[in-house]
Amino acid sequence: MHEWAIAEAISREVEANLEKARIRRVKVILGELQNIDLDVLKQYLEMMLRDVAPNVEIDYETEEAVFKCRRCGYTWTLADSSLSEEEREAIHFVPEAVRAYVKCPKCSSPDFEVLRGRGVRLIFEVE
Amino acid sequence: MHEWAIAEAISREVEANLEKARIRRVKVILGELQNIDLDVLKQYLEMMLRDVAPNVEIDYETEEAVFKCRRCGYTWTLADSSLSEEEREAIHFVPEAVRAYVKCPKCSSPDFEVLRGRGVRLIFEVE
Amino acid sequence: MKIYEKDPRISRIKRELSDRRVILVTGAKGGVGKTVISALLGLALSERGKKVLLVDADVTDPNLHVIIGVDPEKVKPGEAKGIEPLTLTDRIGYIGLAPYTMNRPTPLRGPEAVDAVRELLGALDYNGYEYIIIDTPPGLDDVLMDLIHLTGDHALVIVVSTPSRMSQDSTRRFMALLKDLNVENVVNVVNDVIGIGRSGRDSFNVPHDALLEEALGSIKRLKNTEAYNAIVRLAEAVDP
Amino acid sequence: MKIYEKDPRISRIKRELSDRRVILVTGAKGGVGKTVISALLGLALSERGKKVLLVDADVTDPNLHVIIGVDPEKVKPGEAKGIEPLTLTDRIGYIGLAPYTMNRPTPLRGPEAVDAVRELLGALDYNGYEYIIIDTPPGLDDVLMDLIHLTGDHALVIVVSTPSRMSQDSTRRFMALLKDLNVENVVNVVNDVIGIGRSGRDSFNVPHDALLEEALGSIKRLKNTEAYNAIVRLAEAVDP
Ligand SMILES: Nc1ncnc2c1ncn2[C@@H]1O[C@H](COP(=O)(O)OP(=O)(O)O)[C@@H](O)[C@H]1O
Ligand SMILES: Nc1ncnc2c1ncn2[C@@H]1O[C@H](COP(=O)(O)OP(=O)(O)O)[C@@H](O)[C@H]1O
Ligand SMILES: [Mg+2]
Ligand SMILES: [Mg+2]
Ligand SMILES: [Mg+2]
Ligand SMILES: [Mg+2]
Ligand code: NI
Ligand code: NI
Ligand SMILES: [Zn+2]
Ligand SMILES: [Zn+2]
């Protein structure tokens, strides 16, 4: 699993923002498509931020994946799509790969929006 | 001026929506970049909608153009950009042409967002 | 009470285009000859007496005008009951973004390129055109997807490729995509831009034409090329 | 109190790429040889002892793997301290979207293509790579603009064109755009894909190579082509 690189990216971003503002809290939103191991990520990130940002509170939140077809407007979730282990694995690397494996259940279009639950997003709360 | 085609497009869209819902009001928002002659548009549109949608109320609203640079983040307006008659004329046909004539005043980038004031938008209010 | 936003261009575009024969000239890759074939097919159909509109939908890199000899810095687009196409002959019209940008660089992100194409098609004066030939950007992108959503149920989609493995690999994926999008009316054209010498089986073939470059910019000279002769046969199939 | 959202990939990408030599292989048009030149330049630099990572950023039509002989349906990408590039030799790595899509059609709108490229670059294990060669999509698009914003202040931007008027007209606009974006480190490569026989003045020239097609897919055969010989000279200029 590549949680280490993802943790490093988050930690670099927190560091870069600390130079500009007093950060109180960072909410780390983990999209379902990226399928991150929360415990592993937490462990790495806490280690990395211990020295850099000891006073920043980190919250974690997971977000379900929801799709909306650009062709017919239908809305569905990842749970509605049956994917093999191998396909889930490929998508966890690059969530955009989902369009190679999932199609609109109504009209078969692979041109759909990922409304929620793609990858990692950070919400900063600063003073 | 091509107000006739724009009025026809709006009228067709109102017509298409009337088939699906009871429309009470349509707000026609006119972006500054498209530089539409409001009186001319009104005249055509009222004529076209008289039979098709006699009970729909139409409001008009103009919207100032605001830009935001994708490179440096700077925000500015059309009034801050000096354009020739010929350039304004070209942009009124296809608002996206603005990127050929306007650049970010801070960093010269032509890669900017049009936050507001592009072209015609319709807001439907249905029962 | 419910409030929602609508794009006023869609209904008019769909209505106008469903009344005419629409040809999307596409390709999985760039440089396979989409723009050349759009222009030549337009010429060939006009020779068959049809009134043809050439639409350059490759809005971030428009160059259809180079082939047909239009200088976008010199033409002044007209407007009356809508945006008026430039008339090259009494049977060929042209419309694109280049005349409005005076041929300057115009970066557009995907959704913005879609907006530009919808604007051209949405405010156009379609007066009398029987064929609308739309030259698209290379590969899969926002504009192509939008055009397929707008016209894919009735348009003829021409898929241009070269005999190179690079192009054929891309084309296989592209054809699978068109199938997922329920596009049924598809013609393959294999155009030998590079001079590889191979040709495709279930497809129209356009030979490598060493004299094409010199003919660019002149409708008269284009009609004397080997490439044009091949496209005349495509026009016969399209417009029997 | 203020609340705002941030993309966690940007800082890491900028930091990792600013430490390495980044080469963006671009072109105003498709089919001018961007992908071929990316691959050959990677081979030539690796022959000079450099550790080179080839990045296929043409995510909606990836085909760099065809040139270097990687079958995306067979390789299984690894991960440890990050996404691990596939190693072709001990000095050449490859990364792209194709291994994750099993080479199936994958339409991505512009902002989604940007997301895919940021993901690859943001989660990558950059371990030891000195040169990062990024093959970009044809023309101006969301991915190219994003890569220029991320690396344009230090990357070398190679602008590939052909001698055709179609390509030169597009390239003039493209060069003007790079100037507006304050990109200073630019090299022009004129690649005679079509066999027109002209060459450019202030540029590296790559001749038409009738044997290139047969060499695709084999690093060994590629190194025996005329096109490769021309790119070896480009590599000498890039890595003096
Ligand atoms: N059959 C052909 N023989 C020789 N050159 C060709 C042929 N078809 C196209 N070309 C040339 O190939 C280049 C790419 O063609 P173009 O129409 O611009 O492709 P696209 O629109 O797919 O990017 C142009 O320089 C064009 O003149
Ligand atoms: N110098 C050359 N001589 C002959 N064919 C070439 C040459 N350079 C590229 N090609 C061929 O031209 C086509 C387009 O090249 P490619 O690298 O895919 O272009 P791009 O990445 O710009 O779309 C491919 O089939 C490739 O094999
Ligand atoms: Mg073209
Ligand atoms: Mg593209
Ligand atoms: Mg390429
Ligand atoms: Mg594009
Ligand atoms: Ni992982
Ligand atoms: Ni007008
Ligand atoms: Zn659907
Ligand atoms: Zn700026």
CSV table of C-alpha atoms and ligand atoms in Angstrom, one decimal, chain C residues 29 166, chain D residues 31 33-36 56 58 61 63-64 135-138, ligand 5:
chain,number,residue,atom,x,y,z
C,29,LYS,CA,-5.1,10.4,-31.9
C,166,MET,CA,0.5,3.5,-32.4
D,31,GLY,CA,0.8,13.1,-34.3
D,33,GLY,CA,6.0,12.6,-32.6
D,34,LYS,CA,5.8,13.7,-29.0
D,35,THR,CA,5.5,10.2,-27.7
D,36,VAL,CA,8.3,8.8,-29.9
D,56,ASP,CA,2.8,9.1,-19.8
D,58,ASP,CA,-1.6,11.5,-22.1
D,61,ASP,CA,-5.0,8.1,-25.0
D,63,ASN,CA,0.5,4.9,-25.9
D,64,LEU,CA,4.0,5.4,-24.7
D,135,ASP,CA,4.9,13.0,-22.5
D,136,THR,CA,1.9,15.3,-22.8
D,137,PRO,CA,-1.5,15.1,-24.6
D,138,PRO,CA,-1.8,16.8,-28.0
E,5,MG,MG,1.5,11.0,-28.0
